[in-house]
Short mmCIF file of C-alpha atoms and ligand atoms in Angstrom, two decimals:
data_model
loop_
_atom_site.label_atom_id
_atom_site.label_comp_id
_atom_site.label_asym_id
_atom_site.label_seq_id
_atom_site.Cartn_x
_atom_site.Cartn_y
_atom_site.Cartn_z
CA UNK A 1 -31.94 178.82 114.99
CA UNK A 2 -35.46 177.52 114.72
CA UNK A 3 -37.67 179.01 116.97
CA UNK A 4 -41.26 177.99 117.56
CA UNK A 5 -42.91 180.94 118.92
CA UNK A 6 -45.92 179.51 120.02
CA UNK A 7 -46.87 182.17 122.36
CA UNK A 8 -50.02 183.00 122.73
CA UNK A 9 -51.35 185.46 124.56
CA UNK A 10 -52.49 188.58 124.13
CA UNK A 11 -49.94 190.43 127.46
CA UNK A 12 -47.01 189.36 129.62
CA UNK A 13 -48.12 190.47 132.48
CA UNK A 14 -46.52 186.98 134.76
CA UNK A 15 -44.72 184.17 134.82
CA UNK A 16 -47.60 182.34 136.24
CA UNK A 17 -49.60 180.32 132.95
CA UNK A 18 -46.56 180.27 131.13
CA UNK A 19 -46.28 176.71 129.67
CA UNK A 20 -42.59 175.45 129.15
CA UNK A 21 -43.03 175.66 124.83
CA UNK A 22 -44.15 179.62 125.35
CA UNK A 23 -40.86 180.20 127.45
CA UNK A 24 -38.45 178.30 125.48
CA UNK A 25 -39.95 180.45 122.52
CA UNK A 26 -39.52 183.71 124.25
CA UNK A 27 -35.81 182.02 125.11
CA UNK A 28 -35.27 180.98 121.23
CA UNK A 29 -36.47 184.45 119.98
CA UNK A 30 -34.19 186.62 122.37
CA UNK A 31 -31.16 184.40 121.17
CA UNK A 32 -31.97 185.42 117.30
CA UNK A 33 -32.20 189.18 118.20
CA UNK A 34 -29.34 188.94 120.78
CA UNK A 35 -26.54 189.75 118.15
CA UNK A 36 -28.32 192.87 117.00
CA UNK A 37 -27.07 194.78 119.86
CA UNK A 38 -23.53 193.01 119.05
CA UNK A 39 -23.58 194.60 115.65
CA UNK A 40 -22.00 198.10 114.38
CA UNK A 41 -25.71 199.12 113.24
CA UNK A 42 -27.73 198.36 116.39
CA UNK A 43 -31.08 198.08 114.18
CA UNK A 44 -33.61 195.71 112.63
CA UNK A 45 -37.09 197.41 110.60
CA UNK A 46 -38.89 194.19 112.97
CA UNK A 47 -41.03 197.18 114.75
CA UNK A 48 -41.28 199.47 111.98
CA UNK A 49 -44.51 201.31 112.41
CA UNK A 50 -44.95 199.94 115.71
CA UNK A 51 -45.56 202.27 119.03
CA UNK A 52 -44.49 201.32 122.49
CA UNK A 53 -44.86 203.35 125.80
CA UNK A 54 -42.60 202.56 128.99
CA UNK A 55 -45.03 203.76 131.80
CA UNK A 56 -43.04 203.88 135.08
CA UNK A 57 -44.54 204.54 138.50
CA UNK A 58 -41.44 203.18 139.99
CA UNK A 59 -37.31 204.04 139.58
CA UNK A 60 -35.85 201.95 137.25
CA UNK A 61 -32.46 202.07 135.21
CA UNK A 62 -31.96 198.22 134.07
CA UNK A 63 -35.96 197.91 132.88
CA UNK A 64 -36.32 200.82 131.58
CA UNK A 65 -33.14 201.56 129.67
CA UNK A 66 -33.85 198.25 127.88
CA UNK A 67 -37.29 198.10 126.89
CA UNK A 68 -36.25 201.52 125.22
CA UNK A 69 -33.46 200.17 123.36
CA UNK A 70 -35.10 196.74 122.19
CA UNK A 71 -38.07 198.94 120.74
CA UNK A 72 -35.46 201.51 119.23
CA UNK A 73 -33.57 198.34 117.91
CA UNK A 74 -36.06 197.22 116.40
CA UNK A 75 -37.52 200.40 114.79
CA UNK A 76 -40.63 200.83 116.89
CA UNK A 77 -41.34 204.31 117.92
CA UNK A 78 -40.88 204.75 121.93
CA UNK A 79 -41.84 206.81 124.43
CA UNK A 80 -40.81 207.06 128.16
CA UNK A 81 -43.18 208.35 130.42
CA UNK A 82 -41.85 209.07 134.25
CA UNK A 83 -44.57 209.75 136.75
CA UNK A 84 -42.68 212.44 138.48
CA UNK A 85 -43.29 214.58 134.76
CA UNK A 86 -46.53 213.19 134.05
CA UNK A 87 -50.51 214.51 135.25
CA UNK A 88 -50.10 211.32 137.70
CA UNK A 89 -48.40 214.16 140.09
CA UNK A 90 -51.74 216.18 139.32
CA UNK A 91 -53.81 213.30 141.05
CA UNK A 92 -54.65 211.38 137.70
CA UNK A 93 -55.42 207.82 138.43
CA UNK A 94 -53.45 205.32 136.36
CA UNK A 95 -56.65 203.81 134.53
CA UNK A 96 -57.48 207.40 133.54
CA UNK A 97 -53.40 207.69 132.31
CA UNK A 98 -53.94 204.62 130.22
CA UNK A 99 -57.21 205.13 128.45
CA UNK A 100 -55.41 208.84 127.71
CA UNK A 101 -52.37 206.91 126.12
CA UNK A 102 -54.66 204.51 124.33
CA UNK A 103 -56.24 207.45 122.56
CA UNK A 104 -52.95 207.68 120.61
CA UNK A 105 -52.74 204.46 119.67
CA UNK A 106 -49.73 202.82 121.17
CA UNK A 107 -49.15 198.69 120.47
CA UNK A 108 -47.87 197.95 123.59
CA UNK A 109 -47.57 199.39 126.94
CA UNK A 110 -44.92 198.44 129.24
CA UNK A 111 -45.83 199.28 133.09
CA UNK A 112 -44.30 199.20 136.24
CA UNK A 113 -45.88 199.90 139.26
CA UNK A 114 -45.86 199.98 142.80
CA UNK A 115 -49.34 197.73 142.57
CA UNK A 116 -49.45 193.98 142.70
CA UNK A 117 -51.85 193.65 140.37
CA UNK A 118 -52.01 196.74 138.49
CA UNK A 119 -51.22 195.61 134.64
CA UNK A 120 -53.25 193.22 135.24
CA UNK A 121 -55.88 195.37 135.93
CA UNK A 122 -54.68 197.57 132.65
CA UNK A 123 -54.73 194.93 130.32
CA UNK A 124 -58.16 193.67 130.99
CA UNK A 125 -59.57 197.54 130.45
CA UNK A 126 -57.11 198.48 127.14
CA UNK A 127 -56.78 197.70 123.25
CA UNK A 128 -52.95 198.16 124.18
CA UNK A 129 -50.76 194.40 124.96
CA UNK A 130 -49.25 195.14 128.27
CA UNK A 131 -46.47 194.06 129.76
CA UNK A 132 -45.67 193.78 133.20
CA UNK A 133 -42.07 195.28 134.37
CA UNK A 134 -42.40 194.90 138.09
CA UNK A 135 -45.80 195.10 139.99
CA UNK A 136 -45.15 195.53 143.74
CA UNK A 137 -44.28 191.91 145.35
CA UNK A 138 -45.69 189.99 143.03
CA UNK A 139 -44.17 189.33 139.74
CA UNK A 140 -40.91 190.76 137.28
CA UNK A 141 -41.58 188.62 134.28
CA UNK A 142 -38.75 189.73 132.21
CA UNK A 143 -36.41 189.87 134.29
CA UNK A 144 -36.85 186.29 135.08
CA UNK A 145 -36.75 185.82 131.39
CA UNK A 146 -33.33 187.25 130.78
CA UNK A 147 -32.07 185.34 133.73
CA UNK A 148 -33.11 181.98 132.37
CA UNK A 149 -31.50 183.15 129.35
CA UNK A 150 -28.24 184.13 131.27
CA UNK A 151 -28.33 180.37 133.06
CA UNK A 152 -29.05 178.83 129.81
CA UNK A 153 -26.32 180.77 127.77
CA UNK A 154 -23.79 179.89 130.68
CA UNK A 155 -25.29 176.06 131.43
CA UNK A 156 -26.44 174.98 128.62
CA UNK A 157 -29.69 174.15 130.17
CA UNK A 158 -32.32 174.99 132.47
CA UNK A 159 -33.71 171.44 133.35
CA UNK A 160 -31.36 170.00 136.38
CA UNK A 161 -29.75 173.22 137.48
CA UNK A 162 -29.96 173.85 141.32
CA UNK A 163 -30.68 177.74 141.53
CA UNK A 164 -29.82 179.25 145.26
CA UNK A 165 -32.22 182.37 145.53
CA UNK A 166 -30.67 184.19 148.45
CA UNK A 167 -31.94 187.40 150.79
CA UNK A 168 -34.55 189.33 151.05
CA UNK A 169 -36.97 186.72 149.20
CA UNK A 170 -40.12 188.35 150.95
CA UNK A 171 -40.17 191.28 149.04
CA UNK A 172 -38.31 190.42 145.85
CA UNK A 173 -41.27 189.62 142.60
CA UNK A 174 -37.99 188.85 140.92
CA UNK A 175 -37.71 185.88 143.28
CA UNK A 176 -40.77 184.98 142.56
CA UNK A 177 -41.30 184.98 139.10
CA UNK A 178 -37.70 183.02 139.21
CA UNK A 179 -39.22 180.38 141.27
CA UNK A 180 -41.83 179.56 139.02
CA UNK A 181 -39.98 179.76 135.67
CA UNK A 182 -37.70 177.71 136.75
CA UNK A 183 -39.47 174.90 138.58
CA UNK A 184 -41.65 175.06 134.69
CA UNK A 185 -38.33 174.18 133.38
CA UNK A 186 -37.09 171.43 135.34
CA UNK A 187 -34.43 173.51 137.64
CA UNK A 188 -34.57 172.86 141.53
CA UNK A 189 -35.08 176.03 143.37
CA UNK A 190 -33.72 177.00 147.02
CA UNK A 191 -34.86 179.73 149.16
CA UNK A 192 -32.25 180.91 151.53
CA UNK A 193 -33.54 184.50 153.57
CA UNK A 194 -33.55 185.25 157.52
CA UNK A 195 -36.97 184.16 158.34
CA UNK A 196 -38.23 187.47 158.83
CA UNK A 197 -37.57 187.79 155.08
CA UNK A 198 -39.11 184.27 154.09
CA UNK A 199 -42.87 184.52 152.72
CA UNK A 200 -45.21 182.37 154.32
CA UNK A 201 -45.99 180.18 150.92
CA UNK A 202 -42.66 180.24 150.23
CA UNK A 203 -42.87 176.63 149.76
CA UNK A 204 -45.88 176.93 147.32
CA UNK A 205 -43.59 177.69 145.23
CA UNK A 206 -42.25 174.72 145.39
CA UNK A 207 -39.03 176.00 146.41
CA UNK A 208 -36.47 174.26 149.15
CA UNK A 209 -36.05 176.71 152.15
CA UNK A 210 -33.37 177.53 154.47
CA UNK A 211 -32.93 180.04 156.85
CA UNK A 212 -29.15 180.18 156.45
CA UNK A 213 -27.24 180.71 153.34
CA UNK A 214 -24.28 178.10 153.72
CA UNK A 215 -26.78 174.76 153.44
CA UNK A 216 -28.82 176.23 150.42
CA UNK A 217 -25.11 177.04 148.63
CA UNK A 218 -24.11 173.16 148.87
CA UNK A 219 -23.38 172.31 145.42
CA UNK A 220 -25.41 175.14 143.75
CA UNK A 221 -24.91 175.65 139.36
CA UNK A 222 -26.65 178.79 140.35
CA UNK A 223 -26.48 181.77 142.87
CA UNK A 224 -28.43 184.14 143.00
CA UNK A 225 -28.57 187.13 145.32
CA UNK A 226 -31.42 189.39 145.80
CA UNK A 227 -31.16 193.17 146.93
CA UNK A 228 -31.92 194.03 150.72
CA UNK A 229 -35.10 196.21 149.43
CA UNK A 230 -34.31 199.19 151.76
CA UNK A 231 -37.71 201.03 150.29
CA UNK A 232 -40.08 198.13 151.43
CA UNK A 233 -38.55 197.44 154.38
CA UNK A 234 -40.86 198.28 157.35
CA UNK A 235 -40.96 197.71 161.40
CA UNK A 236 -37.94 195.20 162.16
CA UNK A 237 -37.05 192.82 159.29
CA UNK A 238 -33.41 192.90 160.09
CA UNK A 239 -31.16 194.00 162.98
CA UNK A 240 -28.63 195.74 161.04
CA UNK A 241 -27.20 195.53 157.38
CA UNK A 242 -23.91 195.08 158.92
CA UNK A 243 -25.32 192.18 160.71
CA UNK A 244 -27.23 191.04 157.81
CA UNK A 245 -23.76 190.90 155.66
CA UNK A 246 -22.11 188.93 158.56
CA UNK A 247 -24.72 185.94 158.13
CA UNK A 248 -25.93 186.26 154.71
CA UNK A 249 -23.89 187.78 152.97
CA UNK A 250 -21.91 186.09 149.92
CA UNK A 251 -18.57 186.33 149.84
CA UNK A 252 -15.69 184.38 148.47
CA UNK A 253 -15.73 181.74 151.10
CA UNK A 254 -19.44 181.33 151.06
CA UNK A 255 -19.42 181.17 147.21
CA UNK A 256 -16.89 178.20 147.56
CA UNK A 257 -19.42 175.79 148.97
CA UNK A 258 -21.57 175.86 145.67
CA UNK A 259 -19.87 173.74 142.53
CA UNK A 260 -16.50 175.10 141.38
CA UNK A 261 -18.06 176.85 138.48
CA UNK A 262 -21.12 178.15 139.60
CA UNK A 263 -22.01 181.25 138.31
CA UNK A 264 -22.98 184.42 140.39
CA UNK A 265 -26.41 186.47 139.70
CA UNK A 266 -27.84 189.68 140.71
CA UNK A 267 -31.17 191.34 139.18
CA UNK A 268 -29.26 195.24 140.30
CA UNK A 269 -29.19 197.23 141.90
CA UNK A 270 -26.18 196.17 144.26
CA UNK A 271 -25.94 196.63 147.35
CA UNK A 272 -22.61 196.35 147.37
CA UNK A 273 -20.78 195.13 150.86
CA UNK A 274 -24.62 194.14 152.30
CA UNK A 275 -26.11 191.06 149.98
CA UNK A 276 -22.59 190.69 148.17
CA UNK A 277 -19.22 190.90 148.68
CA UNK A 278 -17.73 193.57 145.89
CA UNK A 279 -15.37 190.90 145.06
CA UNK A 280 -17.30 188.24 143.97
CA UNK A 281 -19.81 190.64 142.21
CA UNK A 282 -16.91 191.82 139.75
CA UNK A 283 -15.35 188.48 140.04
CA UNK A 284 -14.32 186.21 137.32
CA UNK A 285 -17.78 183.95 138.17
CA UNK A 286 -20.47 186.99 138.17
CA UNK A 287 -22.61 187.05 134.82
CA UNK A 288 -24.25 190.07 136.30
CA UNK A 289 -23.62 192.72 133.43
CA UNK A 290 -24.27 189.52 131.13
CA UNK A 291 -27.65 189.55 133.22
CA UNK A 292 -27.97 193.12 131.77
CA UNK A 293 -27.31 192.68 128.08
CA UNK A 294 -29.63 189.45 127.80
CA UNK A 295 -32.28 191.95 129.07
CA UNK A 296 -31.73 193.86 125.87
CA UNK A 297 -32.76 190.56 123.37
CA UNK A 298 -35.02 189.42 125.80
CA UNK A 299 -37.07 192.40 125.86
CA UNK A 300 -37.11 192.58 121.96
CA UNK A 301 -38.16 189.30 121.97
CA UNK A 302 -41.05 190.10 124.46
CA UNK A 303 -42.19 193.25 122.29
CA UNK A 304 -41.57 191.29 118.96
CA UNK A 305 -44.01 188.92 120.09
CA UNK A 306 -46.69 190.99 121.88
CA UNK A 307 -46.47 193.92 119.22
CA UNK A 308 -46.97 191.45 115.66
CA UNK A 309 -48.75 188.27 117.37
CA UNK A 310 -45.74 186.61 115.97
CA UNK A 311 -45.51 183.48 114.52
CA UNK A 312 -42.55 181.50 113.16
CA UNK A 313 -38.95 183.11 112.75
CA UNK A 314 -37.96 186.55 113.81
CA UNK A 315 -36.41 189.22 111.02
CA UNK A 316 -33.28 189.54 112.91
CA UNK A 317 -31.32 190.46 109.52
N1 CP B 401 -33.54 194.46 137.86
C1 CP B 401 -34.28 195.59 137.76
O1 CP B 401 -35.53 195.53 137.64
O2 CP B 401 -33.56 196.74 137.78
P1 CP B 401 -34.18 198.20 137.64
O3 CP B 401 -35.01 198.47 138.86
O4 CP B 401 -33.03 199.14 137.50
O5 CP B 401 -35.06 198.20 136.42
#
């Protein structure tokens, strides 16, 4: 596979200023390293050398799990920092956190926080790249990353696909950064949330919005069904979840209204029985665990780039 990685910046820290070359290059990459994890040894010397620390100030399996194995797969040294064990539970801010892990020389520094905005903030005040994992409402780079690689693997393409983005859009960065990846590659993108769960510039985006499900499933290639964020939810969003399942819910007969062989997303965790019906999450059409291992090579891709300022073909041998 040729891939021209002609990324070129220095963090990930959004979708937003990607150009369409950089992504297909991040998209190109993850396919060469996406076999390593296939393979009976699960490692490449890529990284060797190379230090990366997973700062979390929020839960996380998916994220986390995998930026730990695409470093360890590729022979960079990782380490995991949770808040709960760290001197952030002592009252130490997170710039002060950062400058401390910078003293030991780390490449790149993967952080999610509870901020919109915060690795942003990091990156413009460390030596470290950075890469964003999830900052508040605002953006969830890689995870819109692996699911352009998901819709790719399963379509063939990005350009022409009509992507329904379903639920609790307001709150979801992973909707966002979605949105914008994929109107960069050519994809339509609908909206479909109550519209207490809509976001004003939803349409800035330059997403199609609905406030029912059923018209923004019409002959979907794509569905995609965001978690009712429980955490953020605040004052009265919704009337009940039970309520919430009843209209927006996808089930089997909702899914039938998209094409025949559209395929069924979730970024995880499930709510399972509130945004999606169990059965069509483990149903023959759900690429959600594929969601999960695409992370894996997408993430390697991510580091491979940020960690050597790559250029040309990765060492995926
Ligand atoms: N999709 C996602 O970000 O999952 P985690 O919160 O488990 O990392």
């Amino acid at each position: 596979m040729t891939t021209e990685a002609r990324f070129s910046h220095r963090h990930l820290l959004g979708i937003e200023g990607l150009e369409r070359g950089e992504i297909v290059a991040i998209l190109d990459a993850a396919e060469s390293f996406f076999d390593v994890s296939r393979r009976s040894v699960r490692k490449v010397p890529t990284l060797r050398g190379k230090t990366v620390i997973n700062l979390f100030y929020e839960p996380s399996t998916r994220t986390r799990t995998s930026f730990e194995l695409a470093g360890k797969r590729l022979s960079a040294d990782v380490i995991n920092i949770s808040v709960s064990t760290s001197s952030a539970v002592k009252g130490e801010t997170l710039l002060d956190t950062v400058k401390n892990l910078e003293a030991m020389w780390p490449d790149v520094i993967v952080l999610r926080h509870q901020a919109s905005g915060a690795p942003h903030h990091i990156a413009a005040r460390t030596k470290a790249a950075v890469v964003n994992a999830g900052d508040g409402m605002h953006e969830h780079p890689t995870q819109a990353l692996l699911d352009a690689f998901t819709m790719r693997r399963a379509k063939g393409r990005l350009e022409g696909l009509t992507v329904a983005i379903c639920g609790d859009v307001l709150h979801s960065r992973v909707a966002r950064s979605n949105a914008l990846l994929l109107r960069q590659m050519g994809a339509t993108v609908r909206f479909a949330a109550p519209r207490t769960l809509l976001p004003a510039a939803a349409e800035s985006l330059g997403a199609e919005v609905y406030d029912r499900i059923e018209p923004a499933l019409e002959g979907a290639d794509v569905v995609m069904m965001l978690r009712v964020q429980r955490e953020r939810l605040s004052g009265t969003f919704l009337p009940t979840t039970r309520e919430y399942s009843r209209t927006f819910g996808l089930n089997a007969a909702r899914l039938a209204l998209a094409k025949p062989d559209a395929i069924v997303m979730h970024p995880g965790p499930m709510n399972r029985g509130v945004e999606i019906d169990p059965a069509v999450a483990d149903g023959a059409r759900s690429v959600i665990l594929d969601q999960v291992e695409a992370g894996v090579a997408v993430r390697m891709a991510v580091l491979w780039m940020l960690a050597t300022e790559a250029q040309g073909e990765p060492t995926a041998g």
